[in-house]
mmCIF file with all atom_site columns, C-alpha atoms in Angstrom:
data_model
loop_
_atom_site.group_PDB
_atom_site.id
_atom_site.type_symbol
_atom_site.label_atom_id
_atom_site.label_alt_id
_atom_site.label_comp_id
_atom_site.label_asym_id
_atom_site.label_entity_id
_atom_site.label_seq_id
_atom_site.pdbx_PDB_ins_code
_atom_site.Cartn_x
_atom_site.Cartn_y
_atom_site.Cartn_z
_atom_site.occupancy
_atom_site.B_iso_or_equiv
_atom_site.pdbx_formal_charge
_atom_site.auth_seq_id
_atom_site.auth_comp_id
_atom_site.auth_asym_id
_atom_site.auth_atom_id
_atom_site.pdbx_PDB_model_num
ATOM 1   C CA . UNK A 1 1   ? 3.992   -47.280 -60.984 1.00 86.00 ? 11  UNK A CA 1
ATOM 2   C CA . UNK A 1 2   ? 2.965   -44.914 -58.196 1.00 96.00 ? 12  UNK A CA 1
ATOM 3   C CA . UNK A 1 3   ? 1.230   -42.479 -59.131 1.00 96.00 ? 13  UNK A CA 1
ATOM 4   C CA . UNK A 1 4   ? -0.228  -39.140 -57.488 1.00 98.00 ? 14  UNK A CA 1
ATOM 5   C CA . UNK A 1 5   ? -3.939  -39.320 -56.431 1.00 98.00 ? 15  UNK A CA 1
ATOM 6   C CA . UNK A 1 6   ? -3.883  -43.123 -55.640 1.00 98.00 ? 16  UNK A CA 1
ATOM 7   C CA . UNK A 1 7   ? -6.123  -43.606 -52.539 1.00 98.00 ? 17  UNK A CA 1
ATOM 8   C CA . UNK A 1 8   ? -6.913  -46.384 -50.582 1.00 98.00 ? 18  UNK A CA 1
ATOM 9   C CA . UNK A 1 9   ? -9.664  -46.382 -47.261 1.00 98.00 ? 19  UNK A CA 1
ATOM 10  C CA . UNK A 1 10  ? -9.014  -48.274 -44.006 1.00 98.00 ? 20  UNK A CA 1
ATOM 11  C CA . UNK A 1 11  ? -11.681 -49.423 -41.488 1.00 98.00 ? 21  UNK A CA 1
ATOM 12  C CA . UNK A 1 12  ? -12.060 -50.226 -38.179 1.00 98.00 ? 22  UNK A CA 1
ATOM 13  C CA . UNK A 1 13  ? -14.274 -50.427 -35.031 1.00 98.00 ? 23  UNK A CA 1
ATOM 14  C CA . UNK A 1 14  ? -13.372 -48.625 -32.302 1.00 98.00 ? 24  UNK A CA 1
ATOM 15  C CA . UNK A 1 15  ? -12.892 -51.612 -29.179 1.00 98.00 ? 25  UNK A CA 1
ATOM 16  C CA . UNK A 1 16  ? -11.356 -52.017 -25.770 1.00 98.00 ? 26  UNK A CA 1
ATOM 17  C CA . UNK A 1 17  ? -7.962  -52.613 -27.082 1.00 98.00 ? 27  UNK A CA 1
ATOM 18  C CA . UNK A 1 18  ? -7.832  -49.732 -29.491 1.00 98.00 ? 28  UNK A CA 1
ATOM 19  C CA . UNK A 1 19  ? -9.032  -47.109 -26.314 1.00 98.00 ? 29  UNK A CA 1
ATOM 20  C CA . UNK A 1 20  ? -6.153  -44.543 -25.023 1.00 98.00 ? 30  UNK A CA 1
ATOM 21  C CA . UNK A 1 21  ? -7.078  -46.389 -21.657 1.00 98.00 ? 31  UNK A CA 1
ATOM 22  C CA . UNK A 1 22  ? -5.634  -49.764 -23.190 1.00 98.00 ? 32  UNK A CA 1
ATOM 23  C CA . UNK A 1 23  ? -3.466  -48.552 -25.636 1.00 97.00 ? 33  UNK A CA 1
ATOM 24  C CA . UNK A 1 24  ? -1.731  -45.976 -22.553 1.00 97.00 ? 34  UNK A CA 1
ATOM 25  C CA . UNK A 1 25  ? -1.824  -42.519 -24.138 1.00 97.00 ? 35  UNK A CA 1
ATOM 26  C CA . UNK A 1 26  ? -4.736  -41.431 -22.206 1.00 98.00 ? 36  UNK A CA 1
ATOM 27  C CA . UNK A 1 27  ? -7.091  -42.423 -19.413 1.00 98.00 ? 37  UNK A CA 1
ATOM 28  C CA . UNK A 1 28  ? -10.430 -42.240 -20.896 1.00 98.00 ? 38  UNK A CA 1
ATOM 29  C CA . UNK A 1 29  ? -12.119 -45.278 -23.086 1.00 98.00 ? 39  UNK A CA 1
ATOM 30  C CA . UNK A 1 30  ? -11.729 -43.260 -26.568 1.00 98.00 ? 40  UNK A CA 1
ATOM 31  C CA . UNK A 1 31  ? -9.978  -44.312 -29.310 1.00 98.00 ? 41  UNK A CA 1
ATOM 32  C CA . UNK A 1 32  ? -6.711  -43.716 -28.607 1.00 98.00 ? 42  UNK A CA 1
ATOM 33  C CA . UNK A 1 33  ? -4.471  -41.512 -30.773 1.00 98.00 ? 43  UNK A CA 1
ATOM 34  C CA . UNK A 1 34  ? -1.967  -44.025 -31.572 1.00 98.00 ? 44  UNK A CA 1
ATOM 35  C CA . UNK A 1 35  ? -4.876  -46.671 -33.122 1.00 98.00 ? 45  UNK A CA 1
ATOM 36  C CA . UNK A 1 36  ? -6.147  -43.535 -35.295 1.00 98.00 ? 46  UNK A CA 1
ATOM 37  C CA . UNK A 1 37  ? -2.485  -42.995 -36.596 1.00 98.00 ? 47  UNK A CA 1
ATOM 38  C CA . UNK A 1 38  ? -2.081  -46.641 -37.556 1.00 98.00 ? 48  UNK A CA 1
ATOM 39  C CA . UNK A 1 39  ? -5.096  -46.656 -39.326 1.00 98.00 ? 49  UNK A CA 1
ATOM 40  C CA . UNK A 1 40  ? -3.726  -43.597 -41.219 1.00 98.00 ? 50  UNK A CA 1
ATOM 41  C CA . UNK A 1 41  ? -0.829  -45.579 -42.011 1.00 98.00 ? 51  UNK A CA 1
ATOM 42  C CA . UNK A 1 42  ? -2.472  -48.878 -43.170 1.00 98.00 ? 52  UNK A CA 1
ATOM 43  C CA . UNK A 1 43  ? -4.596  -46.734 -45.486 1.00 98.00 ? 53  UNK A CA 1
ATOM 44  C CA . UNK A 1 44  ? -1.449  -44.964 -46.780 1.00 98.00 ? 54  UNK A CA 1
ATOM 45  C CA . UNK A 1 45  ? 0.562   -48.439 -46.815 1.00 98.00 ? 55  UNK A CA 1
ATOM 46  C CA . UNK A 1 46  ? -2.285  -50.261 -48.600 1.00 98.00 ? 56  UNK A CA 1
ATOM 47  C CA . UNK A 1 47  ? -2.691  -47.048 -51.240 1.00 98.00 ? 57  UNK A CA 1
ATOM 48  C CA . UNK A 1 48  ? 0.485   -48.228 -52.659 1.00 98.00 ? 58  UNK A CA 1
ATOM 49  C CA . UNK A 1 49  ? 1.051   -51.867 -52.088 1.00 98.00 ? 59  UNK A CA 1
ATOM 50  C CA . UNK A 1 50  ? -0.430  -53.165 -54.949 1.00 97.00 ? 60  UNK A CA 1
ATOM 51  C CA . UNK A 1 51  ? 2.044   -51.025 -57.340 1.00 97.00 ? 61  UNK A CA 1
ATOM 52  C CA . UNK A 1 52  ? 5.205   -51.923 -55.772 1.00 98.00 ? 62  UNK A CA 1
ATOM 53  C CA . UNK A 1 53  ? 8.211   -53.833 -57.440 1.00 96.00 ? 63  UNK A CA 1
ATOM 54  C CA . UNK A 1 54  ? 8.531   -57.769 -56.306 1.00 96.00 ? 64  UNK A CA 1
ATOM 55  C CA . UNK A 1 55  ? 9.879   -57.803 -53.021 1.00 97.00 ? 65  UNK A CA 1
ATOM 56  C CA . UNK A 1 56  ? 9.450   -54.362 -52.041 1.00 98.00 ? 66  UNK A CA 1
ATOM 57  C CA . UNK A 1 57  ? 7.300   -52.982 -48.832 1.00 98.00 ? 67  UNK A CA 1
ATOM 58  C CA . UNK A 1 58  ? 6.635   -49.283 -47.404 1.00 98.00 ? 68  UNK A CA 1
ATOM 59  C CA . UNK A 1 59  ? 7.868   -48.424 -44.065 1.00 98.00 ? 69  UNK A CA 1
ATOM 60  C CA . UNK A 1 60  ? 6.934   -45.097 -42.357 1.00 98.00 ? 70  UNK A CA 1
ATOM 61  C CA . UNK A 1 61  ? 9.315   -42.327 -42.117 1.00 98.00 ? 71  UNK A CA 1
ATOM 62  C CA . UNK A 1 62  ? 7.101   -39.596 -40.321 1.00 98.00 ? 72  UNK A CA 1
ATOM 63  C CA . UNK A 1 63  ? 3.411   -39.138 -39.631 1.00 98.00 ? 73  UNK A CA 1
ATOM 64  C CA . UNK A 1 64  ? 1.769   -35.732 -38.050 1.00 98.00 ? 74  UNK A CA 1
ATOM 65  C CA . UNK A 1 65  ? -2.109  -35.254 -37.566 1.00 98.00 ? 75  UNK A CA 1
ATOM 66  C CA . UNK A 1 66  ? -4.720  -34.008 -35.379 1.00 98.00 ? 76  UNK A CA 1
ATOM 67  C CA . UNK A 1 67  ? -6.570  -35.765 -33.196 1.00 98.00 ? 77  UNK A CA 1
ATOM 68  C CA . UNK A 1 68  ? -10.000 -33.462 -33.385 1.00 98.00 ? 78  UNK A CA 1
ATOM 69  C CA . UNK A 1 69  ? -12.864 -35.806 -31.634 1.00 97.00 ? 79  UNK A CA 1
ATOM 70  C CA . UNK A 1 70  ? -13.487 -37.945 -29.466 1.00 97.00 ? 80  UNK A CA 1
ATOM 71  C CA . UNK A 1 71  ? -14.800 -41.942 -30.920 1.00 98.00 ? 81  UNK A CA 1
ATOM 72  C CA . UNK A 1 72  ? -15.884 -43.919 -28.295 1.00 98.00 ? 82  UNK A CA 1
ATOM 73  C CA . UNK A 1 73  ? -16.322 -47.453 -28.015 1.00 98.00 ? 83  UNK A CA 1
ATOM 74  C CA . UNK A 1 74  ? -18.605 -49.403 -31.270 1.00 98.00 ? 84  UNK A CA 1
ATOM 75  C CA . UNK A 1 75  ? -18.034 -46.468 -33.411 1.00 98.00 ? 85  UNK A CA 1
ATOM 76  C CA . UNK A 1 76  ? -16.520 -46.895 -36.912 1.00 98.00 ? 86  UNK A CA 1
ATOM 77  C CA . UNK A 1 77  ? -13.793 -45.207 -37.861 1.00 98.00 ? 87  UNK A CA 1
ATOM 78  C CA . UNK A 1 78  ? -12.164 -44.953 -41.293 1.00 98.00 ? 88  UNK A CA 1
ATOM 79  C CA . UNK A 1 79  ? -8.748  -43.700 -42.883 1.00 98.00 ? 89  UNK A CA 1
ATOM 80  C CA . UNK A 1 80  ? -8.313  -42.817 -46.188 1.00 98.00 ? 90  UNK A CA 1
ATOM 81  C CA . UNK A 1 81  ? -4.946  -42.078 -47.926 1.00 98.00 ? 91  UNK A CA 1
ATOM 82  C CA . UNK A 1 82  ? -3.605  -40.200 -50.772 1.00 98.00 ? 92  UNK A CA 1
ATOM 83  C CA . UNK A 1 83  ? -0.188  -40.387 -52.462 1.00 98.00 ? 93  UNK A CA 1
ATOM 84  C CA . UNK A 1 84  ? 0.190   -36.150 -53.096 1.00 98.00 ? 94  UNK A CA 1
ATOM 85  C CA . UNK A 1 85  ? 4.121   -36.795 -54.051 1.00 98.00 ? 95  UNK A CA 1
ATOM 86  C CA . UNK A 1 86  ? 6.484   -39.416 -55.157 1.00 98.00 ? 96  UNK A CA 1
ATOM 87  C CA . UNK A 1 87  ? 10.531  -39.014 -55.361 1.00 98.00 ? 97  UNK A CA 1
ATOM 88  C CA . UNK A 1 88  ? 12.015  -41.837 -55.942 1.00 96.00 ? 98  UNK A CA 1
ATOM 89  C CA . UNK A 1 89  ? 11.574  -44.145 -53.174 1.00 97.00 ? 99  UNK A CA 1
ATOM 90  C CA . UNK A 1 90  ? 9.786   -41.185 -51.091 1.00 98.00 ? 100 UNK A CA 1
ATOM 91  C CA . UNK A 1 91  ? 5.900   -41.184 -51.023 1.00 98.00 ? 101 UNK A CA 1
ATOM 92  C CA . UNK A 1 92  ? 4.065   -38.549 -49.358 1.00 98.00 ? 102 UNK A CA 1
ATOM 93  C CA . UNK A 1 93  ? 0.486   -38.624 -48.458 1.00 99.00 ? 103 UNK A CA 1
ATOM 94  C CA . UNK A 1 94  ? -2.638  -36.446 -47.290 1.00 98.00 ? 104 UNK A CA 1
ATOM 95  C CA . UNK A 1 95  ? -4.644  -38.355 -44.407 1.00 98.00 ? 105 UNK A CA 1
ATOM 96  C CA . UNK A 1 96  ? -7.403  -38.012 -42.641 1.00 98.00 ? 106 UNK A CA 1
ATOM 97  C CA . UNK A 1 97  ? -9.440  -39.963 -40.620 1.00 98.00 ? 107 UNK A CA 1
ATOM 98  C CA . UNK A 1 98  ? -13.454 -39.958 -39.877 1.00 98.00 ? 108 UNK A CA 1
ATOM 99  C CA . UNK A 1 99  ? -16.333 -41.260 -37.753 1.00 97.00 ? 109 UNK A CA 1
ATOM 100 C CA . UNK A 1 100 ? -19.420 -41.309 -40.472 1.00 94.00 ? 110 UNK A CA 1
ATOM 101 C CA . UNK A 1 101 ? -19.579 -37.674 -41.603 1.00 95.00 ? 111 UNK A CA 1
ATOM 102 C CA . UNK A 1 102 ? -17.016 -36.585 -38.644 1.00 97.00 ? 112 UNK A CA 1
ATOM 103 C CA . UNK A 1 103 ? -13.601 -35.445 -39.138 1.00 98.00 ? 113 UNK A CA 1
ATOM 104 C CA . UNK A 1 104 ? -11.627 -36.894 -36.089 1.00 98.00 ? 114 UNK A CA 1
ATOM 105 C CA . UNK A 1 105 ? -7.854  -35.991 -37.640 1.00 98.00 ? 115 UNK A CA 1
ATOM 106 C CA . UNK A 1 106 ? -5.931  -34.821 -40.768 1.00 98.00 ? 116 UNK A CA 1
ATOM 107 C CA . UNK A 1 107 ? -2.649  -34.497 -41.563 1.00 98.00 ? 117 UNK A CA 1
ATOM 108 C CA . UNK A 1 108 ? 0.270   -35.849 -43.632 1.00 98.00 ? 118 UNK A CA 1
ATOM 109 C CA . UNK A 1 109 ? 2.117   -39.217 -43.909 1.00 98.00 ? 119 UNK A CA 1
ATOM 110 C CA . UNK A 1 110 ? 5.851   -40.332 -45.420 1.00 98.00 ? 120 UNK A CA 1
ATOM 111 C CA . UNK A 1 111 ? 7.295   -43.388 -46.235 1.00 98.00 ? 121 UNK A CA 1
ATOM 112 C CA . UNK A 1 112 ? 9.734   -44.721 -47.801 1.00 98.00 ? 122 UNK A CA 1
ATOM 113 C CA . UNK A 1 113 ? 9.957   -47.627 -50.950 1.00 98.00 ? 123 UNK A CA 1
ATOM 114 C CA . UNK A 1 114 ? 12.357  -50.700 -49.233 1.00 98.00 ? 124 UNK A CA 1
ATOM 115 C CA . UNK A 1 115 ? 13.602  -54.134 -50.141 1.00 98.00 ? 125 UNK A CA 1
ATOM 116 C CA . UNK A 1 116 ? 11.977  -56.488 -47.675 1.00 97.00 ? 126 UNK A CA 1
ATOM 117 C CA . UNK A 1 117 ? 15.041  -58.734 -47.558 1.00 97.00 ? 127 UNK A CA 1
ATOM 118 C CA . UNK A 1 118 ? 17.519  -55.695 -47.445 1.00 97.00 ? 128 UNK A CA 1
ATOM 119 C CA . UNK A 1 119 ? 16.001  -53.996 -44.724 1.00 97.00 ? 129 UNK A CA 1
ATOM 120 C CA . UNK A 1 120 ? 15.187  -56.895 -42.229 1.00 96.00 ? 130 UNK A CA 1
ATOM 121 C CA . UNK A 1 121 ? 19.256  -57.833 -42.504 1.00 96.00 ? 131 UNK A CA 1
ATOM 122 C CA . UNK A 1 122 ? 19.567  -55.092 -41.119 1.00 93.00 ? 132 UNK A CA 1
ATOM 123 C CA . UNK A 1 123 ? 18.440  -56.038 -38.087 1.00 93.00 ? 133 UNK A CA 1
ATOM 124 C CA . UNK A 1 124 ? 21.758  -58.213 -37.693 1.00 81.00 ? 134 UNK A CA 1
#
């Protein structure tokens, strides 16, 4: 059961594929916005995986957050995630995302309880 308060962490290290430069939302070697959002979403994805009904996956449904600070290139980066609502199959979470002590972004996360199977017919 999902439950309120669940939290999971994410990690990374900040490398030439994960830069704005590579990643083409910017034009400076920095982690790029984009790779900081994922992370956010792995962290919140991950929170809740483990309490999920056979055959059942998140998928995201809206993600907002700042994008405070610069990382550059070997830094570590992490992501946590926290489930602040469940209704029904819609979780909502608080993330945030920081280099050591650092807050680089904040904000909140959505997604939605699916049926693997169910949604990837979909696809037709």
């Amino acid at each position: 059961m999902i439950e309120i308060g669940l939290k999971h962490t994410s990690e990374l290290t900040v490398n030439e594929a994960l830069t704005a430069i590579q990643m083409g939302s910017g034009d400076m070697p920095v982690l790029a916005t984009p790779a900081m959002m994922a992370l956010m979403e792995n962290a919140a994805m991950l929170a809740v995986a483990d309490e999920l009904p056979e055959g059942c996956t998140t998928v995201g449904g809206h993600i907002e957050s700042s994008h405070l600070k610069p990382s550059k290139i070997g830094d570590k980066v992490s992501a946590i995630a926290e489930v602040t609502k469940v209704e029904g199959k819609k979780i909502e979470f608080k993330v945030s995302a920081y280099s050591g002590e650092a807050l680089l972004g904040e904000g909140t996360h959505l997604r939605f309880i699916v049926d693997r199977e169910r949604f990837m017919s979909k696809l037709g």
